[in-house]
Short mmCIF file of C-alpha atoms (C1' of nucleotides) in Angstrom, two decimals:
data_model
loop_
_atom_site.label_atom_id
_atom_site.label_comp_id
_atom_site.label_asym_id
_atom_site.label_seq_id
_atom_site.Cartn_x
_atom_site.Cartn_y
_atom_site.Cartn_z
CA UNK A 1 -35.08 21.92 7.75
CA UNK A 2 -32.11 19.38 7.43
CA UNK A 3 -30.17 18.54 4.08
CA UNK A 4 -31.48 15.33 2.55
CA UNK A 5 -28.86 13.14 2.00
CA UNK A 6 -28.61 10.03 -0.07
CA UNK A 7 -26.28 7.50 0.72
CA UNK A 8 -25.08 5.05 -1.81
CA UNK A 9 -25.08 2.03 0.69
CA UNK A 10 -23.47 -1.29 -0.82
CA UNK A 11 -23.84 -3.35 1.47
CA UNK A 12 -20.36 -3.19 3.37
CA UNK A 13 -19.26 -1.20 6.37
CA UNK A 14 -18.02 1.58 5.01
CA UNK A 15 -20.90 3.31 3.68
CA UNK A 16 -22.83 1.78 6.70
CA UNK A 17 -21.25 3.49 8.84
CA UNK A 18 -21.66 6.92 6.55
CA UNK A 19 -24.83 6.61 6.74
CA UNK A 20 -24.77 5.90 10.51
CA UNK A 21 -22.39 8.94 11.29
CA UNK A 22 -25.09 11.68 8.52
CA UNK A 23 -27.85 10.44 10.88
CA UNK A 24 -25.98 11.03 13.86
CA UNK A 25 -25.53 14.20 12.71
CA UNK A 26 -28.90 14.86 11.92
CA UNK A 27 -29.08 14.88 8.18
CA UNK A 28 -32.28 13.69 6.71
CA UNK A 29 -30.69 10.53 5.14
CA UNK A 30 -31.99 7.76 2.36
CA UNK A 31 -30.40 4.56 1.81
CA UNK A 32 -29.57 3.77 -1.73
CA UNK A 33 -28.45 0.39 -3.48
CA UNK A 34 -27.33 1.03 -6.82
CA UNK A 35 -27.85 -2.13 -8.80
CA UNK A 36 -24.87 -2.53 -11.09
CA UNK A 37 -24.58 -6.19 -11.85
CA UNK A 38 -26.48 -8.91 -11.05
CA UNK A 39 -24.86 -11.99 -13.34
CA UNK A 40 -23.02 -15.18 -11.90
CA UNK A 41 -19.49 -15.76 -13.37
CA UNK A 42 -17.68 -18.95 -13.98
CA UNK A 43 -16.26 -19.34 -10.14
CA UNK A 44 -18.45 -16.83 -8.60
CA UNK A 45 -21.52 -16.35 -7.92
CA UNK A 46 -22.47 -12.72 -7.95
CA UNK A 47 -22.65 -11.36 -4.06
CA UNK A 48 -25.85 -8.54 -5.01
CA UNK A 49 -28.56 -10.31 -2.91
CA UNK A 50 -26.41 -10.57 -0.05
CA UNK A 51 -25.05 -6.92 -0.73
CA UNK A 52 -28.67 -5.65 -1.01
CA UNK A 53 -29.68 -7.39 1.88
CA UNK A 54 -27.01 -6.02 4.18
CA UNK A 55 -28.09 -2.39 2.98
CA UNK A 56 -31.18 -2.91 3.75
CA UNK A 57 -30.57 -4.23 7.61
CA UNK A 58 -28.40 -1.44 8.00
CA UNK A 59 -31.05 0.98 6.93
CA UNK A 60 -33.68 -0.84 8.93
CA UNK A 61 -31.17 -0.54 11.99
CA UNK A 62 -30.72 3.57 11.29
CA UNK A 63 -34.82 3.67 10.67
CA UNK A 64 -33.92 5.58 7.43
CA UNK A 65 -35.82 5.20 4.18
CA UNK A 66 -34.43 2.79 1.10
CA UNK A 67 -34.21 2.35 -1.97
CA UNK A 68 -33.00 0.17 -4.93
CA UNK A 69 -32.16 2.05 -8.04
CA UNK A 70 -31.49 0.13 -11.24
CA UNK A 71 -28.39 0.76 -13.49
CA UNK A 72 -26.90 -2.59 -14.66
CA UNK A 73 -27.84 -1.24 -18.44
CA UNK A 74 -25.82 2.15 -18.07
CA UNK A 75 -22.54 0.16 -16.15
CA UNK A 76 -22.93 -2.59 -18.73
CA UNK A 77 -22.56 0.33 -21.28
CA UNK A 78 -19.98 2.69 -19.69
CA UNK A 79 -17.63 0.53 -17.38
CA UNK A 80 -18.08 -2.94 -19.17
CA UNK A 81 -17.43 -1.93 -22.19
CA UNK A 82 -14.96 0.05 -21.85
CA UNK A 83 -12.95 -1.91 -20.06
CA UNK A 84 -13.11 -5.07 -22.49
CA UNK A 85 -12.58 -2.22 -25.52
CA UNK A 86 -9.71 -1.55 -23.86
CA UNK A 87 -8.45 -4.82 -23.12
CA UNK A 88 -9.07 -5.76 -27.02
CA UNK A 89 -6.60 -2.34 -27.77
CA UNK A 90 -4.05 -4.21 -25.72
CA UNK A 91 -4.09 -1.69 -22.77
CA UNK A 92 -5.12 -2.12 -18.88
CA UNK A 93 -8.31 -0.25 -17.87
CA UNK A 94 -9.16 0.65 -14.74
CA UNK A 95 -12.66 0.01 -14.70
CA UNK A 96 -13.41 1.52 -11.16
CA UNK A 97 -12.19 5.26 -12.23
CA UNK A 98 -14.52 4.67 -15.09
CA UNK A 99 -17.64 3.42 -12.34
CA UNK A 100 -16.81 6.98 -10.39
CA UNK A 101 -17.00 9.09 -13.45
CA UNK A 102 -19.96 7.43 -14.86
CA UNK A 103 -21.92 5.77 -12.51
CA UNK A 104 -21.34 7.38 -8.93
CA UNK A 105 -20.57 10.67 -9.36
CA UNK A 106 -22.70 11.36 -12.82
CA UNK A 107 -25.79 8.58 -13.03
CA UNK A 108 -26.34 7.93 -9.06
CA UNK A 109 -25.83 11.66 -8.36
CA UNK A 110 -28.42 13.33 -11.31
CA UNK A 111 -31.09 10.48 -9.67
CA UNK A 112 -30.66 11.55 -6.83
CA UNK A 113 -30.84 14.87 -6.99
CA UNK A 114 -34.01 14.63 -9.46
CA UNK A 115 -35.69 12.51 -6.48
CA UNK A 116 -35.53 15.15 -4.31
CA UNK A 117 -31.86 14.98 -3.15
CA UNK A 118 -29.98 18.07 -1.93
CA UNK A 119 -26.37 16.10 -1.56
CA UNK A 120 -25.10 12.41 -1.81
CA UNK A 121 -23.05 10.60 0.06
CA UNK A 122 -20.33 7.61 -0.48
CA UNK A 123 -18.33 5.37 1.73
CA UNK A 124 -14.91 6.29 0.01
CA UNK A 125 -11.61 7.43 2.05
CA UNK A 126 -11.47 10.65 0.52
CA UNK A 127 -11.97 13.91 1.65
CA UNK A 128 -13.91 16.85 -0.69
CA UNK A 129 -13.68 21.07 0.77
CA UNK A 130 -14.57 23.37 -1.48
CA UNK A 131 -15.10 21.54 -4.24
CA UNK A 132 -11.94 20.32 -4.07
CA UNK A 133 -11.34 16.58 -3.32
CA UNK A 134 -8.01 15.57 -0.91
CA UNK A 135 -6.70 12.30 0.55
CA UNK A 136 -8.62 10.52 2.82
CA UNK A 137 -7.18 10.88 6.49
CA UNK A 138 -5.50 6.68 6.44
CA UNK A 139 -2.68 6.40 4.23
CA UNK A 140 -3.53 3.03 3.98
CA UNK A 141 -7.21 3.39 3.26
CA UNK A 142 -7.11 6.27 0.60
CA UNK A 143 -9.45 6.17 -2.19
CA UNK A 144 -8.93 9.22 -4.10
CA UNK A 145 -6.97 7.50 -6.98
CA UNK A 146 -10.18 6.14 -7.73
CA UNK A 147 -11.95 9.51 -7.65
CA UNK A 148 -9.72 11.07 -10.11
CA UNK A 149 -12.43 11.81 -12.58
CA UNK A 150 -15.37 13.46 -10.83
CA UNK A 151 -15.95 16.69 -11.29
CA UNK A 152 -16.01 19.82 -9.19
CA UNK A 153 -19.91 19.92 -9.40
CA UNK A 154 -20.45 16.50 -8.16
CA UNK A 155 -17.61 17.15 -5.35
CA UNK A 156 -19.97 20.31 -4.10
CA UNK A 157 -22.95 17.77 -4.00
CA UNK A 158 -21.39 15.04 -2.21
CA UNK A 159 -20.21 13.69 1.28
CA UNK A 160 -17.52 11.48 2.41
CA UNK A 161 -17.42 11.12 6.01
CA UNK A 162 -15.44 8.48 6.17
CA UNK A 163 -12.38 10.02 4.68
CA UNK A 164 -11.86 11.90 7.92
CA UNK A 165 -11.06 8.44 9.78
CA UNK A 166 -8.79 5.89 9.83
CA UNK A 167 -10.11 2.07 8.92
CA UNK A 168 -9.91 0.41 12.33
CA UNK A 169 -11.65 4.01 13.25
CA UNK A 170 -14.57 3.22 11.02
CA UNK A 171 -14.90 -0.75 12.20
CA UNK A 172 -14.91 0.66 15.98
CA UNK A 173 -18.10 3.10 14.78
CA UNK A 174 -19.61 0.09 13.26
CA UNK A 175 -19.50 -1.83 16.25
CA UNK A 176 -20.53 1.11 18.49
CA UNK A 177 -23.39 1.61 16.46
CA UNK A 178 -24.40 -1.86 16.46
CA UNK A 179 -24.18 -2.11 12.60
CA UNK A 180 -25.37 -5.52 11.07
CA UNK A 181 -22.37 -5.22 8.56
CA UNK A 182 -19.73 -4.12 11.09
CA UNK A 183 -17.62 -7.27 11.24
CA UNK A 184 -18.37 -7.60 7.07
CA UNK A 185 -15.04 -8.57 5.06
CA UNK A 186 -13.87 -6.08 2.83
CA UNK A 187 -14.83 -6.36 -0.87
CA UNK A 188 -12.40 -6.89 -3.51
CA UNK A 189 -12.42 -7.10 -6.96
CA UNK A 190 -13.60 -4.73 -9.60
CA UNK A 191 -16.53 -2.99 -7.83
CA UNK A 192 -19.80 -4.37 -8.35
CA UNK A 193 -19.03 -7.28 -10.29
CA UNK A 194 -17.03 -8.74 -7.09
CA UNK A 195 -14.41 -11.01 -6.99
CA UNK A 196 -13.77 -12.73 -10.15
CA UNK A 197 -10.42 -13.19 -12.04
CA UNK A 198 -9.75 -11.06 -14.86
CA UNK A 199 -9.02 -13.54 -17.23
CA UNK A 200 -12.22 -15.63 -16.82
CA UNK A 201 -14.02 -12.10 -17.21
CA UNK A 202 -12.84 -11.33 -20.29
CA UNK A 203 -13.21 -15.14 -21.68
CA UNK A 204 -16.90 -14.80 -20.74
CA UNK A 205 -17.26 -11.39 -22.42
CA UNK A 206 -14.59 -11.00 -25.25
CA UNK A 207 -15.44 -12.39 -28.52
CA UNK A 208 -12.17 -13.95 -31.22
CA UNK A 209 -9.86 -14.18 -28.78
CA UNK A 210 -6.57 -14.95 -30.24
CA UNK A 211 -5.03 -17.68 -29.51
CA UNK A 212 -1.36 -18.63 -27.91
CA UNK A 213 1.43 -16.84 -27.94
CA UNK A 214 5.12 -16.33 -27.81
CA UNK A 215 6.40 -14.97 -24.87
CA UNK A 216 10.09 -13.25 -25.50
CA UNK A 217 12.67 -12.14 -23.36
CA UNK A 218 14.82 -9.45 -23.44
CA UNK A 219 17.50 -11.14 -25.66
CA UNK A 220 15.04 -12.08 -28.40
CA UNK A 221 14.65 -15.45 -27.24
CA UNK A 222 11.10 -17.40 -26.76
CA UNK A 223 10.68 -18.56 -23.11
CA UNK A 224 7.53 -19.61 -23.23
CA UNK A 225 3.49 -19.55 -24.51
CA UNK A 226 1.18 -17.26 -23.22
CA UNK A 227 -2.98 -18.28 -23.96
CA UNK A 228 -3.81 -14.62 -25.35
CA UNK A 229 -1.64 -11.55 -25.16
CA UNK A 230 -5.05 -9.09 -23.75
CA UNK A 231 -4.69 -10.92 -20.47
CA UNK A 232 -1.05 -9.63 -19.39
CA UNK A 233 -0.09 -6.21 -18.14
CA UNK A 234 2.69 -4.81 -17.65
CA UNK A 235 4.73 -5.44 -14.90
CA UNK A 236 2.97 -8.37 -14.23
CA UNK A 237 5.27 -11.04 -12.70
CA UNK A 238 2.76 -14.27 -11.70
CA UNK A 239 0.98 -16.39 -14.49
CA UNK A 240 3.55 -16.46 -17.16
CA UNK A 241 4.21 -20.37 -15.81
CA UNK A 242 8.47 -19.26 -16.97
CA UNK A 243 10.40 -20.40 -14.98
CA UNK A 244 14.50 -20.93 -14.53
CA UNK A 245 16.70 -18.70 -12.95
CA UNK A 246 15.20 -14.54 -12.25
CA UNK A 247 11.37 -13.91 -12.21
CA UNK A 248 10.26 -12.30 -15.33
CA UNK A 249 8.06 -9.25 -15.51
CA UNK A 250 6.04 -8.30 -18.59
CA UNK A 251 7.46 -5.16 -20.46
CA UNK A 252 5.51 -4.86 -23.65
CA UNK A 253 3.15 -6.60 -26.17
CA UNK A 254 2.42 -6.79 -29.89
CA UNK A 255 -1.67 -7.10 -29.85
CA UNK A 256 -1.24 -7.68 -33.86
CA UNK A 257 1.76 -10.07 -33.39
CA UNK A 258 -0.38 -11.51 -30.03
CA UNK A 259 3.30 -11.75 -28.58
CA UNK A 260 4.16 -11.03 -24.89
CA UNK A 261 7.73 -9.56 -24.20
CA UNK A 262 9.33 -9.79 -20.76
CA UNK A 263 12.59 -9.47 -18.82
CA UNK A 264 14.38 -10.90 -15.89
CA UNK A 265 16.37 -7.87 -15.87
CA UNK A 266 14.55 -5.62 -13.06
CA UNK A 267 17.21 -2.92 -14.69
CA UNK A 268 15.87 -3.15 -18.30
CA UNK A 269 14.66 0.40 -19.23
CA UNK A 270 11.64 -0.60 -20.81
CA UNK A 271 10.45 -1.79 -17.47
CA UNK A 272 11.26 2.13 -16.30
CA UNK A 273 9.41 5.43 -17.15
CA UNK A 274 10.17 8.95 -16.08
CA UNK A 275 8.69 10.74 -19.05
CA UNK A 276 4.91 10.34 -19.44
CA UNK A 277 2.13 11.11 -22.04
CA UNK A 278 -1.30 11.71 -20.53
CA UNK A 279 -4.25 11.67 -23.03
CA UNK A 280 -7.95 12.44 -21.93
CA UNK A 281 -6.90 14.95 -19.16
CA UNK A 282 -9.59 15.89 -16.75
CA UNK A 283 -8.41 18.89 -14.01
CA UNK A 284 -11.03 18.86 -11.55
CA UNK A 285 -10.73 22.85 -10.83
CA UNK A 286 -8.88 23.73 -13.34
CA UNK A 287 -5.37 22.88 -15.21
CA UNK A 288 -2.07 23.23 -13.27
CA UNK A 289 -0.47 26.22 -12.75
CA UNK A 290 3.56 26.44 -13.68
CA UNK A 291 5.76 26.78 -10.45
CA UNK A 292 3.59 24.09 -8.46
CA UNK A 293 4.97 21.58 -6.52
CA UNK A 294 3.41 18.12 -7.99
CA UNK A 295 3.17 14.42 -7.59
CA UNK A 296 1.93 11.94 -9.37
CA UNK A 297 0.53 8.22 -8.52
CA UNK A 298 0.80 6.48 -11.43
CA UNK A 299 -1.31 2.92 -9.94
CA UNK A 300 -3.45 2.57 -7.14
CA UNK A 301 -1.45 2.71 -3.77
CA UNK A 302 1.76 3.43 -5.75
CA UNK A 303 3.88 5.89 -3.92
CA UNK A 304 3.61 9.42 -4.65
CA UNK A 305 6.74 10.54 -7.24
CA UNK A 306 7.77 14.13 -7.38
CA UNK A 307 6.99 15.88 -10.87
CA UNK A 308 9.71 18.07 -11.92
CA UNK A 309 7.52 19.42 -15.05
CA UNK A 310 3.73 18.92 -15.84
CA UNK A 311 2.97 20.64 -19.33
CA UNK A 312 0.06 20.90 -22.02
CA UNK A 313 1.39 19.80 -25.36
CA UNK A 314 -0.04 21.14 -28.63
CA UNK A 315 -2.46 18.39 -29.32
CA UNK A 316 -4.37 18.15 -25.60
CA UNK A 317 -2.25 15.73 -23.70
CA UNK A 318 0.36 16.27 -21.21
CA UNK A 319 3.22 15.65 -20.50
CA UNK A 320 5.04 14.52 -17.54
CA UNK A 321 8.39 14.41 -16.72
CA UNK A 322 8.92 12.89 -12.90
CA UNK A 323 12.06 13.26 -10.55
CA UNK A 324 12.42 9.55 -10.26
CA UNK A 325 12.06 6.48 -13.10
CA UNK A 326 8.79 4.84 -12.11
CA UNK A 327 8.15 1.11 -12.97
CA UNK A 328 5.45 -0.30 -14.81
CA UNK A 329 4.18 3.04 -16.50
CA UNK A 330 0.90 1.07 -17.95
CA UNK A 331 -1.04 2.42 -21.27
CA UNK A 332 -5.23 2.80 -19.89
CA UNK A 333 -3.88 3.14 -16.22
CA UNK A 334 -4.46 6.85 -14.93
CA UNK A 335 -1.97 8.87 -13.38
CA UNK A 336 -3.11 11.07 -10.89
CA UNK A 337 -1.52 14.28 -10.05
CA UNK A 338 -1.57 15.45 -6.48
CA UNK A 339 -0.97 18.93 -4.89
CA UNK A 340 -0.20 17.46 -0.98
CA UNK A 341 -2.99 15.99 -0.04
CA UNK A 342 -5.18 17.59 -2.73
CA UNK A 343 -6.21 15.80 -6.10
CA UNK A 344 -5.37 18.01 -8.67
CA UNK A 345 -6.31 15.76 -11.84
CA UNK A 346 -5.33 13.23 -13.83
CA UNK A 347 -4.73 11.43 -17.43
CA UNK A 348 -4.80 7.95 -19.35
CA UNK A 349 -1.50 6.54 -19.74
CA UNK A 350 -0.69 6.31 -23.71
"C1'" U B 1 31.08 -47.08 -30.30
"C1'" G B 2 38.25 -42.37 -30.59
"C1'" G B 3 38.46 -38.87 -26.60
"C1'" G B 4 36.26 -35.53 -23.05
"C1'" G B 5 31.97 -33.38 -20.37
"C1'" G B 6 27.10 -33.99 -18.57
"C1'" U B 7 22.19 -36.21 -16.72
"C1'" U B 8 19.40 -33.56 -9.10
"C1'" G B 9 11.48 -31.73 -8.35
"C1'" G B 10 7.87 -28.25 -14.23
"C1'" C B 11 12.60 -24.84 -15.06
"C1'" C B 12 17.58 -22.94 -13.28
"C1'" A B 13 20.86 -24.77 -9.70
"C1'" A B 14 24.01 -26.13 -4.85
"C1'" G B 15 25.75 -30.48 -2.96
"C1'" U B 16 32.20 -35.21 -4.44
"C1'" G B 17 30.77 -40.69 1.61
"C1'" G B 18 26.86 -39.10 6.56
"C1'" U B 19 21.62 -39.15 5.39
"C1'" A B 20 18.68 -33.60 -0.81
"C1'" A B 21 20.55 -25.57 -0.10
"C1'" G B 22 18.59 -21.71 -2.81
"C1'" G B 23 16.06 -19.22 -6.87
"C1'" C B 24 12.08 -19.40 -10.73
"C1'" A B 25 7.38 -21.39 -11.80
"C1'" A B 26 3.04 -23.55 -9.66
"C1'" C B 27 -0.44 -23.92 -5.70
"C1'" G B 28 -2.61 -21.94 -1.01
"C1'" G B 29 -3.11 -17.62 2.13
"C1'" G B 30 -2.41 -12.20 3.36
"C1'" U B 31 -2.41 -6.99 1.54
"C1'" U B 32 -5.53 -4.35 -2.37
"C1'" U B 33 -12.64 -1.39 -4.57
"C1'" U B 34 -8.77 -2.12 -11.52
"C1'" G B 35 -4.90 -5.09 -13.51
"C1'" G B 36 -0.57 -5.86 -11.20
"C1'" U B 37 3.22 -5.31 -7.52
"C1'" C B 38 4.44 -6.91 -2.62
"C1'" C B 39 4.39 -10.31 1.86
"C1'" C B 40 3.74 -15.32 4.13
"C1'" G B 41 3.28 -20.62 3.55
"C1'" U B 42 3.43 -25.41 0.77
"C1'" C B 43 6.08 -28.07 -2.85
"C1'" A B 44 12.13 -34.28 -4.36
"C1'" U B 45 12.01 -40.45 1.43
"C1'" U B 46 14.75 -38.80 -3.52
"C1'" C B 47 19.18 -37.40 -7.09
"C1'" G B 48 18.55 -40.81 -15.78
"C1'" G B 49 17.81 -46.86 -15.33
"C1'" G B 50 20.05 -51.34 -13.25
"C1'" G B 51 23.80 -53.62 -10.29
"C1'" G B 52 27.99 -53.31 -6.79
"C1'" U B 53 31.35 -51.39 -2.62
"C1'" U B 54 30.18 -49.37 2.38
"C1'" C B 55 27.51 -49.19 8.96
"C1'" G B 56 25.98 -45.44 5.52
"C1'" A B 57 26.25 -42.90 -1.36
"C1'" A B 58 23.26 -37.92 -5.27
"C1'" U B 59 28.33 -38.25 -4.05
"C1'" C B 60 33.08 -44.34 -5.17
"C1'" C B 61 32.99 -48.67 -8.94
"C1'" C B 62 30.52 -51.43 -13.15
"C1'" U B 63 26.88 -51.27 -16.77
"C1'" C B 64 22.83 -49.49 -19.96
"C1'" A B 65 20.25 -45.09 -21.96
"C1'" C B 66 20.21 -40.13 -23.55
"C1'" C B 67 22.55 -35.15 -24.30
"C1'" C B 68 26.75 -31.88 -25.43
"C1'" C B 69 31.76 -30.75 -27.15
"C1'" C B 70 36.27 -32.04 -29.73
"C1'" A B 71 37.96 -35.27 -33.10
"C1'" G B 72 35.81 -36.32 -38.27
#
RNA sequence: UGGGGGUUGGCCAAGUGGUAAGGCAACGGGUUUUGGUCCCGUCAUUCGGGGGUUCGAAUCCCUCACCCCCAG
């Protein structure tokens, strides 16, 4: 008897064509649509019909079975929240590690399993053995930043077919399978909610938000107003509206103060980091061994940087200390420590 | 109201007689399942106002306005 699978199908052609490629290979496979958000935004209007709808041709197309299931309470509660909690604090969240951990990988994988799944399956570029989860196969494509927080039980429940191809790969099996979502755009945005800019996100959904701002360069001096310190990150270069001269590039902010400082000076230490704290570690199989060779992302699609120590300091978090200065070291990001290929962990940026 | 310097697009800034560089910002697009970064494109018929010289001026002259510095 084959393994019943259930794919988490959103509507685009990635996880189309996982689905396509577990029926192909005989797997007894369900179609799911996980629900997640469903409300318009100023500017958008929010994409889930059309999503759902796209699923469900797909799954029509593949003659498997479908399904809706409903969790726009639980991501309300554990990736909204969070991420405008965190915004309020003054640091940058990354809202889709948190939809992984939470959502994915916990809530879509227990339903499953309770409905008579034996394994899930995702659309991500990522590749699990063992347990153990690894770069997907395209460089370009890989999604195992954002699958830093799963954990070794969900890995040895799910499948990621995908990860074993390159993108232009994957769009060829759509076509070749006919798929009704095979010429689909790529989504953007923070996942679910689609594409909508952060700023009118958190207007809509965070309450006393302060009000302007100084913004203050790296001799002291104002430069300019910023509407709300919460909306910058650091490192960020576009929408400080300062101009004259160098481009600045955010490299700190007083939440209390609700002031923004920045540089022009791309050689200004604060912009540069080679010693990090990590707090809220999660090892997938286990902590890291002394005498490893490491490397840490520390943002989506950053390049790799060589760790030359990774330690456990008295209180729980870690320390890193990296071979080269990285820039932009942001407070909520996660830094994700690789082995090679293989995801070894990661931490929250303090 | 003695002298000197200055006023070029939102900002910085080239250009001193031949018909407005560049950078920043902004906007548009691309890349990107966070936020950013990054890449590409667009952006002054016009050079503080007025007048004059010249075939032709942002560039020379006159004048008005404002700013800065030194004198006080």
């Amino acid at each position: 008897m084959s393994k019943k699978v259930y794919v988490g199908m959103s509507g685009g052609v990635d996880s189309s064509v996982t689905a396509a490629l577990l029926k192909q290979q005989g797997a007894d496979v369900t179609g799911v649509y996980m629900k997640n958000w469903s409300q318009d935004l100023p500017g958008m209007v929010c994409p889930w019909k059309d999503d759902y709808q796209d699923a469900k041709r797909v799954a029509v197309q593949l003659g498997i079975p479908f399904k809706m299931y409903d969790f726009e309470a639980e991501y309300r509660h554990k990736v909204v929240n969070y991420m405008l909690e965190e915004y309020k604090a003054g640091r940058t969240p990354n809202p889709d590690i948190m939809c992984n951990q939470e959502v994915k990988f916990k809530l879509f994988l227990e339903t499953a399993l309770e409905d008579g799944a034996d394994m899930i399956a995702t659309g991500h570029y990522a590749r699990i053995k063992d347990g153990r989860l690894y770069a997907g196969l395209d460089p370009n494509k890989d999604q195992s930043y954002f699958l830093c927080r799963v954990t070794e039980d969900a890995l040895r429940h799910t499948l990621m077919p995908i990860g074993e191809y390159e993108k232009p790969q994957v769009r060829a099996l759509a076509r070749q399978f006919g798929l009704y979502t095979a010429n689909k755009k790529d989504s953007q945005g923070i996942c679910f909610v689609g594409k909508v800019g952060i700023k009118d996100f958190l207007r809509e959904f965070v309450q006393d938000l302060p009000g302007d701002g100084d913004i203050i360069d790296q001799r002291g001096t104002v430069v300019g107003r910023h509407d709300g310190a919460l909306f910058y990150t650091i490192g960020q270069r576009q929408g400080l509206g300062v101009g004259g001269g160098l481009p600045y590039y955010v490299v700190g902010k007083d939440m209390a103060k609700n002031e923004v400082y920045v540089t022009a000076d791309l050689q200004d230490p604060r912009l540069w980091h080679r010693d990090i704290t990590l707090a809220s570690p999660h090892w997938i199989n286990g902590e890291p061994a002394s005498g490893q060779r490491y490397a840490v992302r520390t943002r989506y699609r950053a390049d790799l940087v060589p760790v030359t120590s990774l330690t456990k300091n008295k209180d729980g978090t870690w320390q890193v200390l990296l071979e080269d200065e990285v820039r932009a070291v942001t407070p909520g990001q996660s830094t994700v420590v690789y082995e090679g290929e293989h995801v070894v962990g990661s931490g929250i940026v303090i």
